[in-house]
Short mmCIF file of C-alpha atoms and ligand atoms in Angstrom, two decimals:
data_model
loop_
_atom_site.label_atom_id
_atom_site.label_comp_id
_atom_site.label_asym_id
_atom_site.label_seq_id
_atom_site.Cartn_x
_atom_site.Cartn_y
_atom_site.Cartn_z
CA MET A 248 0.00 0.00 0.00
CA GLU A 249 0.95 3.66 -0.37
CA ILE A 250 0.69 5.26 3.05
CA ALA A 251 1.14 8.91 4.05
CA PHE A 252 1.96 9.45 7.71
CA ILE A 253 1.23 12.96 8.96
CA SER A 254 2.45 13.89 12.43
CA THR A 255 4.12 16.67 14.37
CA GLU A 256 6.55 14.32 16.12
CA ALA A 257 8.83 11.49 15.04
CA VAL A 258 12.09 10.37 16.61
CA PRO A 259 14.83 11.52 15.98
CA PHE A 260 13.41 14.77 14.58
CA ALA A 261 10.91 15.94 17.18
CA LYS A 262 9.58 14.38 20.36
CA THR A 263 7.76 15.45 23.49
CA GLY A 264 6.34 12.01 24.38
CA GLY A 265 5.12 8.67 23.10
CA LEU A 266 3.77 10.18 19.85
CA GLY A 267 7.36 10.81 18.73
CA ASP A 268 8.37 7.23 19.50
CA VAL A 269 5.41 5.80 17.59
CA CYS A 270 5.82 7.94 14.47
CA GLY A 271 9.57 7.34 14.39
CA ALA A 272 9.18 3.56 14.49
CA LEU A 273 5.86 2.50 12.95
CA PRO A 274 6.58 3.87 9.43
CA ALA A 275 9.79 1.81 9.33
CA ALA A 276 8.00 -1.31 10.57
CA LEU A 277 5.37 -0.86 7.83
CA ALA A 278 8.06 -0.29 5.21
CA ALA A 279 9.71 -3.51 6.36
CA ARG A 280 6.42 -5.26 5.50
CA GLY A 281 6.67 -3.97 1.96
CA HIS A 282 4.59 -0.79 2.08
CA GLN A 283 5.58 2.57 0.60
CA VAL A 284 5.52 5.06 3.46
CA THR A 285 6.02 8.82 3.27
CA LEU A 286 6.22 10.78 6.53
CA LEU A 287 5.30 14.47 6.74
CA LEU A 288 6.48 16.66 9.62
CA PRO A 289 6.83 20.38 10.35
CA ALA A 290 10.44 21.58 10.06
CA PHE A 291 10.70 22.44 13.76
CA ARG A 292 14.01 23.78 15.04
CA SER A 293 14.76 20.37 16.58
CA VAL A 294 14.64 18.83 13.08
CA HIS A 295 17.72 20.81 12.09
CA ALA A 296 19.52 19.65 15.23
CA ALA A 297 18.77 15.93 14.74
CA GLY A 298 22.05 15.20 12.99
CA VAL A 299 20.38 13.95 9.81
CA SER A 300 21.20 15.67 6.54
CA LEU A 301 18.26 17.52 5.04
CA ASP A 302 18.03 18.05 1.30
CA LYS A 303 16.34 21.01 -0.32
CA THR A 304 13.66 20.07 -2.84
CA ASP A 305 12.15 22.18 -5.56
CA LEU A 306 8.70 21.61 -4.06
CA SER A 307 6.82 24.47 -2.43
CA PHE A 308 3.26 25.60 -1.86
CA ALA A 309 1.30 28.57 -0.59
CA VAL A 310 -1.79 28.79 1.59
CA GLU A 311 -4.08 31.75 2.13
CA VAL A 312 -4.29 32.55 5.83
CA ARG A 313 -6.84 35.29 6.36
CA GLU A 314 -5.73 37.90 3.83
CA ARG A 315 -2.10 36.77 3.78
CA ILE A 316 -0.41 34.28 1.49
CA VAL A 317 1.89 32.04 3.53
CA GLY A 318 4.38 29.96 1.59
CA ALA A 319 6.53 27.00 2.56
CA ARG A 320 9.34 25.00 1.01
CA LEU A 321 9.78 21.28 1.43
CA LEU A 322 12.90 19.67 2.78
CA SER A 323 13.57 15.97 2.47
CA ALA A 324 15.44 13.27 4.37
CA THR A 325 15.41 9.52 4.79
CA LEU A 326 14.19 8.17 8.11
CA PRO A 327 17.25 6.81 9.91
CA ALA A 328 17.23 3.17 10.99
CA ALA A 329 15.89 2.45 14.44
CA GLY A 330 14.82 6.03 14.94
CA VAL A 331 18.39 6.99 15.72
CA ALA A 332 20.38 9.52 13.76
CA THR A 333 23.12 7.55 12.05
CA THR A 334 25.05 8.08 8.91
CA THR A 335 24.72 4.43 7.96
CA GLY A 336 21.53 2.60 7.18
CA ASP A 337 18.01 3.87 6.83
CA ALA A 338 14.60 2.66 7.79
CA GLY A 339 13.58 0.77 4.69
CA GLY A 340 13.50 3.86 2.50
CA VAL A 341 10.88 5.88 4.39
CA GLN A 342 11.03 9.37 2.90
CA VAL A 343 10.44 12.23 5.32
CA LEU A 344 9.23 15.56 3.99
CA PHE A 345 9.42 18.60 6.22
CA ILE A 346 7.22 21.64 5.79
CA ASP A 347 9.66 24.49 6.22
CA GLN A 348 7.84 27.60 7.38
CA PRO A 349 10.27 29.27 9.81
CA GLN A 350 7.80 31.82 11.15
CA TYR A 351 5.59 29.03 12.43
CA PHE A 352 8.00 26.25 13.20
CA ASP A 353 11.51 27.58 13.85
CA ARG A 354 10.98 28.07 17.59
CA PRO A 355 12.68 26.74 20.72
CA ALA A 356 9.82 24.32 21.48
CA LEU A 357 7.12 22.50 19.57
CA TYR A 358 3.91 23.71 21.16
CA GLY A 359 4.71 26.32 23.77
CA ASP A 360 7.10 27.65 26.39
CA ALA A 361 7.09 28.38 30.11
CA GLY A 362 4.37 30.95 29.50
CA GLY A 363 2.04 28.26 28.13
CA ASP A 364 0.95 27.21 24.65
CA TYR A 365 2.01 29.44 21.76
CA VAL A 366 -0.89 31.81 21.15
CA ASP A 367 -0.93 31.13 17.41
CA ASN A 368 -1.18 27.33 17.68
CA CYS A 369 -4.50 27.30 15.82
CA GLU A 370 -2.91 29.17 12.94
CA ARG A 371 0.25 27.03 12.97
CA PHE A 372 -1.50 23.68 12.90
CA ALA A 373 -4.37 24.65 10.60
CA PHE A 374 -1.60 25.71 8.22
CA PHE A 375 0.19 22.42 8.77
CA CYS A 376 -2.98 20.42 8.00
CA ARG A 377 -3.61 22.27 4.76
CA GLY A 378 0.06 22.29 3.82
CA ALA A 379 0.39 18.56 4.41
CA LEU A 380 -2.44 17.82 2.00
CA GLN A 381 -1.07 20.30 -0.54
CA THR A 382 2.25 18.50 -0.26
CA LEU A 383 0.65 15.13 -0.98
CA THR A 384 -0.91 16.52 -4.13
CA LEU A 385 2.52 17.70 -5.31
CA LEU A 386 3.92 14.20 -5.19
CA ASP A 387 3.51 11.82 -8.04
CA ARG A 388 1.81 9.25 -5.81
CA HIS A 389 -1.58 7.69 -5.24
CA PHE A 390 -1.90 7.24 -1.53
CA ASP A 391 -4.34 4.60 -0.30
CA ILE A 392 -4.17 5.70 3.32
CA VAL A 393 -3.57 9.09 4.93
CA HIS A 394 -2.72 8.32 8.55
CA CYS A 395 -2.99 11.36 10.87
CA HIS A 396 -1.95 11.61 14.50
CA ASP A 397 -3.45 13.60 17.38
CA TRP A 398 -5.21 16.95 17.41
CA GLN A 399 -2.53 18.82 15.46
CA THR A 400 -3.63 16.89 12.36
CA GLY A 401 -7.34 16.68 13.26
CA LEU A 402 -8.55 18.91 10.42
CA ILE A 403 -7.01 16.69 7.75
CA PRO A 404 -9.85 14.14 7.44
CA PHE A 405 -12.24 17.08 7.01
CA TYR A 406 -10.08 18.92 4.45
CA MET A 407 -9.61 15.68 2.50
CA ARG A 408 -13.30 15.63 1.75
CA GLU A 409 -14.16 19.32 1.70
CA ARG A 410 -11.14 20.82 -0.02
CA PHE A 411 -9.32 18.09 -1.81
CA GLY A 412 -12.07 15.53 -2.47
CA SER A 413 -12.01 16.03 -6.20
CA HIS A 414 -8.24 15.87 -6.38
CA ARG A 415 -7.15 12.89 -8.52
CA TRP A 416 -6.40 10.07 -6.06
CA MET A 417 -7.72 11.74 -2.92
CA GLU A 418 -11.29 10.80 -3.61
CA ARG A 419 -10.30 7.18 -3.20
CA ALA A 420 -7.81 7.66 -0.37
CA ARG A 421 -9.04 6.85 3.15
CA SER A 422 -8.13 8.66 6.36
CA VAL A 423 -7.07 6.96 9.58
CA PHE A 424 -6.92 9.16 12.66
CA THR A 425 -4.99 7.94 15.71
CA ILE A 426 -5.67 9.41 19.14
CA HIS A 427 -2.56 9.14 21.28
CA ASN A 428 -4.10 11.10 24.15
CA LEU A 429 -7.73 12.23 24.21
CA ALA A 430 -7.07 14.93 26.80
CA TYR A 431 -5.18 17.13 24.32
CA GLN A 432 -7.82 18.36 21.89
CA GLY A 433 -6.63 21.56 20.24
CA ARG A 434 -9.49 23.81 21.36
CA PHE A 435 -9.55 27.46 20.26
CA TRP A 436 -12.02 30.31 20.38
CA HIS A 437 -14.35 30.94 17.46
CA TRP A 438 -12.46 34.04 16.31
CA ASP A 439 -9.75 31.69 15.07
CA PHE A 440 -12.14 29.99 12.66
CA PRO A 441 -11.22 32.15 9.61
CA LEU A 442 -7.64 30.83 9.95
CA THR A 443 -8.89 27.50 8.64
CA GLY A 444 -9.81 29.03 5.26
CA LEU A 445 -13.24 27.41 5.50
CA ASP A 446 -16.68 28.96 5.05
CA TRP A 447 -18.57 29.79 8.21
CA GLU A 448 -21.17 27.14 7.32
CA HIS A 449 -18.60 24.59 8.57
CA PHE A 450 -18.54 26.21 11.98
CA SER A 451 -21.27 23.78 12.99
CA PRO A 452 -21.67 20.60 15.07
CA ASP A 453 -21.18 18.58 11.86
CA GLY A 454 -17.98 20.51 11.15
CA LEU A 455 -15.36 22.05 13.42
CA GLU A 456 -17.52 23.64 16.10
CA PHE A 457 -17.62 22.29 19.66
CA TYR A 458 -19.35 24.16 22.50
CA GLY A 459 -18.97 27.49 20.76
CA GLY A 460 -15.29 27.11 19.88
CA LEU A 461 -13.08 25.10 17.55
CA ASN A 462 -11.97 21.58 18.38
CA PHE A 463 -9.38 19.92 16.13
CA LEU A 464 -9.57 16.49 17.78
CA LYS A 465 -13.34 16.38 17.57
CA THR A 466 -13.13 17.25 13.88
CA GLY A 467 -10.80 14.33 13.25
CA ILE A 468 -13.01 11.93 15.20
CA LEU A 469 -16.10 12.99 13.29
CA HIS A 470 -14.66 12.87 9.79
CA ALA A 471 -12.01 10.14 9.70
CA ASP A 472 -12.78 6.95 7.84
CA MET A 473 -11.21 4.99 10.70
CA ILE A 474 -10.25 6.05 14.23
CA THR A 475 -7.70 4.25 16.32
CA THR A 476 -6.21 4.61 19.77
CA VAL A 477 -3.06 3.06 21.12
CA SER A 478 -4.49 0.17 23.13
CA PRO A 479 -7.74 -1.86 23.09
CA THR A 480 -8.66 -1.00 26.69
CA TYR A 481 -8.21 2.74 26.08
CA ALA A 482 -10.39 2.38 22.97
CA ASP A 483 -13.15 1.06 25.27
CA GLU A 484 -12.51 3.49 28.12
CA ILE A 485 -12.82 6.64 26.01
CA ARG A 486 -16.40 5.73 25.10
CA SER A 487 -17.31 6.26 28.77
CA GLU A 488 -18.04 9.55 30.50
CA LEU A 489 -15.23 8.93 32.98
CA HIS A 490 -12.48 8.81 30.35
CA GLY A 491 -14.22 10.47 27.40
CA CYS A 492 -12.98 14.05 28.10
CA GLY A 493 -16.33 15.35 26.82
CA LEU A 494 -16.01 13.51 23.51
CA ASP A 495 -17.51 10.17 24.62
CA PRO A 496 -20.89 10.75 22.91
CA LEU A 497 -19.06 11.26 19.61
CA LEU A 498 -16.82 8.26 20.17
CA ARG A 499 -19.88 6.12 20.88
CA LEU A 500 -21.46 7.48 17.70
CA ARG A 501 -18.39 6.45 15.71
CA GLY A 502 -17.91 3.24 17.69
CA ASP A 503 -18.07 0.97 14.63
CA ARG A 504 -14.97 2.68 13.25
CA LEU A 505 -12.99 2.88 16.49
CA ARG A 506 -10.24 0.32 17.18
CA GLY A 507 -7.35 -0.04 19.60
CA ILE A 508 -3.88 -1.25 18.60
CA THR A 509 -1.21 -1.47 21.28
CA ASN A 510 2.01 0.42 20.56
CA GLY A 511 5.25 -1.42 20.14
CA ILE A 512 8.75 -0.54 21.26
CA ASP A 513 11.80 -0.06 19.14
CA ASP A 514 13.72 -3.09 20.30
CA SER A 515 16.88 -2.10 18.53
CA VAL A 516 17.05 0.94 20.81
CA TRP A 517 15.42 -0.61 23.87
CA ASN A 518 17.30 -3.87 24.22
CA PRO A 519 19.33 -4.49 27.40
CA ALA A 520 21.77 -6.70 25.48
CA THR A 521 22.80 -4.02 22.98
CA ASP A 522 21.88 -0.79 24.77
CA ARG A 523 24.59 1.80 24.11
CA TYR A 524 23.90 3.54 27.42
CA LEU A 525 24.68 0.47 29.55
CA ILE A 526 28.10 -0.64 30.74
CA GLU A 527 29.90 -3.97 30.49
CA GLY A 528 27.86 -5.29 27.57
CA GLY A 529 24.44 -5.17 29.17
CA TYR A 530 22.48 -8.39 29.78
CA ASP A 531 19.70 -10.58 28.43
CA VAL A 532 17.18 -13.08 29.81
CA THR A 533 19.90 -15.68 30.36
CA SER A 534 22.42 -13.37 32.02
CA TRP A 535 20.33 -10.83 33.90
CA THR A 536 21.07 -12.29 37.34
CA THR A 537 24.68 -11.24 36.94
CA GLY A 538 24.26 -8.39 34.42
CA LYS A 539 21.47 -6.42 36.06
CA PRO A 540 23.27 -5.94 39.43
CA VAL A 541 26.12 -4.27 37.49
CA GLN A 542 23.67 -1.72 36.10
CA LYS A 543 22.07 -1.26 39.52
CA ARG A 544 25.43 -0.50 41.10
CA ARG A 545 26.15 2.05 38.38
CA LEU A 546 22.78 3.70 38.85
CA GLN A 547 23.39 3.99 42.59
CA GLU A 548 26.75 5.59 41.82
CA ILE A 549 25.28 8.03 39.29
CA PHE A 550 22.79 9.28 41.87
CA GLY A 551 25.24 9.15 44.81
CA LEU A 552 23.19 6.53 46.65
CA PRO A 553 24.85 3.92 48.88
CA VAL A 554 25.89 0.97 46.71
CA ASP A 555 23.94 -2.02 47.97
CA SER A 556 22.64 -4.85 45.79
CA ASP A 557 20.06 -6.07 48.32
CA ILE A 558 18.16 -2.86 48.96
CA PRO A 559 15.20 -2.58 46.55
CA LEU A 560 15.52 0.27 44.08
CA ILE A 561 12.34 1.87 42.74
CA GLY A 562 12.63 3.82 39.47
CA LEU A 563 10.41 6.30 37.64
CA VAL A 564 10.79 8.16 34.34
CA GLY A 565 8.15 10.41 32.87
CA ARG A 566 6.48 13.72 32.33
CA LEU A 567 5.72 15.47 35.61
CA ALA A 568 2.06 15.86 34.73
CA ASP A 569 -1.08 15.24 36.77
CA GLN A 570 -2.01 12.33 34.47
CA LYS A 571 0.95 10.29 35.68
CA GLY A 572 -0.13 10.16 39.35
CA TRP A 573 2.61 12.34 40.82
CA ASP A 574 0.43 13.37 43.76
CA LEU A 575 0.28 9.74 44.87
CA ILE A 576 3.92 9.09 44.10
CA ILE A 577 5.11 12.07 46.14
CA GLU A 578 2.92 11.08 49.09
CA VAL A 579 4.23 7.51 49.16
CA LEU A 580 7.81 8.64 48.51
CA ARG A 581 7.60 11.05 51.45
CA GLN A 582 6.28 8.28 53.73
CA HIS A 583 9.06 5.93 52.68
CA LEU A 584 11.73 8.54 53.28
CA GLU A 585 10.41 9.93 56.54
CA GLN A 586 9.74 6.46 57.96
CA GLU A 587 13.21 5.34 56.90
CA ARG A 588 11.99 2.34 54.94
CA PRO A 589 14.81 0.21 53.49
CA VAL A 590 14.13 1.27 49.91
CA GLN A 591 15.95 3.55 47.45
CA TRP A 592 14.17 5.73 44.88
CA VAL A 593 15.36 7.26 41.63
CA ILE A 594 13.26 9.70 39.59
CA LEU A 595 13.87 11.31 36.19
CA GLY A 596 11.30 13.77 34.88
CA THR A 597 10.39 17.25 33.90
CA GLY A 598 7.12 19.12 33.78
CA GLU A 599 4.86 21.02 36.15
CA PRO A 600 6.73 23.35 38.52
CA ARG A 601 4.75 22.26 41.62
CA TYR A 602 6.15 18.72 41.24
CA HIS A 603 9.66 20.05 40.67
CA VAL A 604 9.45 21.93 43.96
CA ALA A 605 8.05 19.00 45.98
CA LEU A 606 10.57 16.49 44.60
CA ASP A 607 13.50 18.88 44.98
CA GLU A 608 12.68 19.40 48.62
CA LEU A 609 12.64 15.64 49.32
CA ALA A 610 15.84 15.03 47.34
CA ALA A 611 17.64 17.71 49.38
CA ARG A 612 16.47 16.19 52.70
CA PHE A 613 17.14 12.55 51.88
CA PRO A 614 20.11 12.42 49.50
CA ASP A 615 21.14 8.94 50.61
CA ARG A 616 17.86 7.30 49.71
CA PHE A 617 16.39 9.41 46.92
CA GLY A 618 18.14 10.34 43.65
CA LEU A 619 16.46 12.99 41.48
CA LYS A 620 17.18 14.41 38.05
CA LEU A 621 14.81 17.10 36.83
CA GLY A 622 15.31 17.23 33.07
CA PHE A 623 15.22 15.14 29.93
CA SER A 624 17.92 12.52 29.40
CA ASP A 625 17.73 9.54 27.09
CA ALA A 626 20.80 8.01 28.66
CA LEU A 627 19.44 8.18 32.20
CA ALA A 628 16.05 6.83 31.09
CA HIS A 629 17.82 3.72 29.79
CA GLN A 630 20.04 3.45 32.86
CA ILE A 631 17.06 3.66 35.22
CA GLU A 632 15.15 0.99 33.29
CA ALA A 633 18.21 -1.26 33.54
CA GLY A 634 19.28 -0.52 37.13
CA ALA A 635 15.99 -0.39 39.03
CA ASP A 636 14.22 -3.40 40.54
CA LEU A 637 10.72 -1.93 40.33
CA PHE A 638 9.19 0.68 38.04
CA LEU A 639 6.08 2.68 39.00
CA MET A 640 3.33 3.90 36.66
CA PRO A 641 0.32 4.82 38.79
CA SER A 642 -1.29 6.79 35.95
CA ARG A 643 -4.73 8.30 36.32
CA TYR A 644 -5.26 7.17 32.74
CA GLU A 645 -2.78 5.84 30.19
CA PRO A 646 -3.57 5.50 26.47
CA CYS A 647 -0.76 2.97 26.02
CA GLY A 648 2.39 3.84 27.95
CA LEU A 649 5.83 2.85 26.79
CA ASN A 650 7.85 2.80 29.97
CA GLN A 651 6.13 -0.32 31.30
CA LEU A 652 7.08 -2.08 28.06
CA TYR A 653 10.70 -0.99 28.45
CA SER A 654 10.54 -2.21 32.07
CA LEU A 655 9.32 -5.65 31.02
CA ARG A 656 12.12 -5.89 28.48
CA TYR A 657 14.74 -4.80 31.04
CA GLY A 658 13.59 -7.15 33.82
CA THR A 659 12.33 -4.29 35.99
CA VAL A 660 9.02 -5.34 37.49
CA PRO A 661 6.31 -2.75 36.73
CA ILE A 662 3.65 -1.60 39.19
CA VAL A 663 0.87 0.00 37.17
CA MET A 664 -2.60 1.40 37.58
CA ALA A 665 -5.11 -1.00 35.98
CA THR A 666 -6.05 1.39 33.19
CA GLY A 667 -5.69 1.72 29.42
CA GLY A 668 -2.62 0.20 27.82
CA LEU A 669 -1.13 -0.62 31.23
CA VAL A 670 -3.79 -3.24 31.86
CA ASP A 671 -3.32 -4.63 28.33
CA THR A 672 0.41 -5.13 28.71
CA VAL A 673 1.19 -5.97 32.35
CA VAL A 674 -0.21 -9.21 33.85
CA ASP A 675 -1.06 -8.75 37.53
CA ALA A 676 0.58 -11.17 39.96
CA THR A 677 -2.31 -13.15 41.45
CA ALA A 678 -2.35 -16.72 42.79
CA GLU A 679 -3.66 -17.83 39.41
CA THR A 680 -1.22 -15.96 37.14
CA ILE A 681 1.70 -16.93 39.35
CA ALA A 682 0.65 -20.59 39.09
CA GLU A 683 0.31 -20.25 35.30
CA ALA A 684 3.66 -18.41 35.13
CA THR A 685 2.07 -15.54 33.20
CA ALA A 686 2.47 -12.83 35.89
CA THR A 687 4.76 -9.96 34.88
CA GLY A 688 3.93 -7.13 37.31
CA PHE A 689 1.39 -5.68 39.73
CA HIS A 690 -1.88 -3.80 39.24
CA MET A 691 -3.33 -1.03 41.40
CA HIS A 692 -7.12 -1.04 41.28
CA ASP A 693 -7.79 2.24 43.13
CA PHE A 694 -6.17 5.49 42.17
CA SER A 695 -4.98 6.32 45.69
CA ALA A 696 -1.76 6.67 47.67
CA VAL A 697 -2.95 3.97 50.09
CA GLU A 698 -3.36 1.50 47.23
CA LEU A 699 0.01 2.45 45.73
CA GLU A 700 1.71 1.95 49.09
CA GLN A 701 0.01 -1.43 49.55
CA VAL A 702 0.91 -2.71 46.11
CA ILE A 703 4.54 -1.63 46.54
CA GLY A 704 4.49 -3.50 49.87
CA LYS A 705 3.08 -6.62 48.19
CA ALA A 706 5.77 -6.48 45.50
CA LEU A 707 8.61 -5.99 47.99
CA ASP A 708 7.35 -8.91 50.11
CA LEU A 709 7.20 -11.18 47.10
CA ARG A 710 10.69 -10.14 46.03
CA GLN A 711 12.11 -10.89 49.44
CA GLN A 712 10.12 -13.96 50.44
CA GLN A 713 9.66 -15.78 47.15
CA PRO A 714 12.71 -15.06 45.03
CA ASN A 715 11.94 -17.92 42.64
CA ILE A 716 8.56 -16.48 41.76
CA TRP A 717 10.13 -13.04 41.41
CA LYS A 718 12.75 -14.45 39.07
CA LYS A 719 10.11 -16.18 36.98
CA MET A 720 8.11 -12.94 36.68
CA ILE A 721 11.18 -11.10 35.46
CA GLU A 722 11.99 -13.79 32.91
CA THR A 723 8.41 -13.99 31.64
CA GLY A 724 8.42 -10.21 31.04
CA MET A 725 11.86 -10.21 29.44
CA SER A 726 10.88 -13.00 27.03
CA GLN A 727 7.86 -11.19 25.62
CA ASP A 728 7.93 -9.57 22.19
CA TRP A 729 6.56 -6.02 22.31
CA SER A 730 8.32 -4.95 19.15
CA TRP A 731 6.64 -2.98 16.36
CA ARG A 732 6.53 -6.06 14.14
CA GLN A 733 3.29 -7.28 15.72
CA SER A 734 1.65 -3.82 15.83
CA ALA A 735 2.65 -3.11 12.21
CA TYR A 736 0.89 -6.29 11.16
CA LEU A 737 -2.27 -5.14 12.99
CA TYR A 738 -2.10 -1.69 11.35
CA GLU A 739 -1.76 -3.38 7.99
CA GLN A 740 -4.97 -5.33 8.67
CA LEU A 741 -6.65 -2.15 9.81
CA TYR A 742 -5.67 -0.28 6.63
CA ALA A 743 -7.07 -3.13 4.52
CA ASP A 744 -10.35 -3.02 6.52
CA THR A 745 -10.51 0.74 6.14
CA VAL A 746 -10.18 0.50 2.38
CA SER A 747 -12.80 -2.22 2.11
CA LEU A 748 -15.28 -0.48 4.43
CA GLY A 749 -15.23 2.66 2.28
CA LEU A 750 -16.05 6.19 3.36
CA GLY A 751 -16.77 6.41 7.05
CA GLY A 752 -16.86 9.92 8.41
CA VAL A 753 -19.60 12.50 8.44
CA ILE A 754 -19.54 14.04 4.97
CA PRO A 755 -19.15 17.84 5.06
CA GLY A 756 -22.47 19.42 4.08
P1 ADP B 208 3.65 10.01 27.37
O1 ADP B 208 3.62 9.92 25.87
O2 ADP B 208 2.30 10.18 28.01
O3 ADP B 208 4.63 11.00 27.89
P2 ADP B 208 4.73 7.31 27.28
O4 ADP B 208 5.07 6.33 28.37
O5 ADP B 208 3.84 6.81 26.18
O6 ADP B 208 4.15 8.61 27.96
O7 ADP B 208 6.09 7.79 26.56
C1 ADP B 208 7.01 8.58 27.23
C2 ADP B 208 8.33 8.49 26.48
O8 ADP B 208 9.12 9.64 26.80
C3 ADP B 208 9.16 7.30 26.87
O9 ADP B 208 9.99 6.95 25.79
C4 ADP B 208 10.00 7.85 28.04
O10 ADP B 208 11.17 7.13 28.28
C5 ADP B 208 10.28 9.24 27.54
N1 ADP B 208 10.51 10.22 28.60
C6 ADP B 208 9.58 10.88 29.35
N2 ADP B 208 10.18 11.75 30.19
C7 ADP B 208 11.51 11.63 29.98
C8 ADP B 208 12.68 12.27 30.55
N3 ADP B 208 12.58 13.20 31.50
N4 ADP B 208 13.89 11.92 30.06
C9 ADP B 208 14.00 10.98 29.09
N5 ADP B 208 12.95 10.34 28.53
C10 ADP B 208 11.73 10.66 28.96
#
């Protein structure tokens, strides 16, 4: 198939979270299955710093934005293998085209700065949606599938029918819209509507309007031929009021075209046996009992914690955002530290200032039991996954989650909230799953600090009192295949279904 991938993030060019991991790896996995994949991205400043050579093309386009004509050039590159900038090898010939519009995209960050979101985000991403489709029409290709990701691309399924429907191949092309996180919707006030270049008749419930404003995500949900999310459980959860973020009625309406496919991990980057950030050759499922303690010792040294192989080490990596359960984590961490429990903690993250302050204060008071790094570091993320014994993900909700998959691969037992992709990927240790040897981690069933504390206690008891079961859990997790190969196969099936089902979205009036 000919597939166009349209996203604002893809490793190694631009990433703020899991979206970047997915769009850096899935196109390559699809190309490896024989598909022709073209990836479109904005030429953000980080693209120029990715260490991949960008070629100028003679392609350009212009879009009318209010009374102005805004032009852009296209730059081109080949997606590097394994999502890592290298000079050798590429990812099965995936071409990446970058929409180079410096006024919109050459900025220090992707979506905003310390002062909040950039005020012209509606203009920037409406431009990107139109520009991406213009770009596709410039190429001598007949795309079967236009695969869009998250709110930034939410207008594309609508434009495909309203603006470009009569354009050669586009009438037959089908749109797939993937929701990586329903909470981020791209909502703007109605005065921004003219930036879309559409007639006011489309400022309606059947078009872009949502409670008096604009909503990019809603538009994508309403008009895509197929909608996907990044795990089957999240695909169910978002149809409910509890997890629907106000869009559950629409998601129920479109339920026959809503599917969940669990993300994969890039196992050439996340592999403890070949990981370039680990020392002494790393380890695998046959050598972890000797290899993992080496990484644990190093992690303790990096964070200045007492080197001790027996003391349990709890690790966390992630955005310091409310979604990830930091209120609970900080409460339990404080208890552990103040009550002098025999446990060490290591945290890597960046995000909301209130969490920075609370974590900083604890790290300063308890430097011999709590190591903290506020910032973004690929190397440390790998070293924590390798060196910790337990990994916590008590998320309020979690569309898929990647860190628990890395933890399974690295023999670091995950404790997760039983929600979304976490419940689909981590098998809770119960009497039954332990007997069947399928257990790989622990579930929390209530979103509370008490529950988190109890589940950590249960895990630590098992580790200490039943080391054989603990060992089996680690080895079961390490032996699983969470690579993109399986997910790419499921996307391939989904694309075929989408083509055979035909037009799906609400047709613009
Ligand atoms: P989300 O997309 O909600 O942030 P995911 O678990 O799906 O959560 O993906 C997060 C990705 O970002 C993982 O690859 C994780 O390792 C990485 N990550 C998050 N915070 C940091 C950080 N401070 N330093 C390095 N990597 C990070």
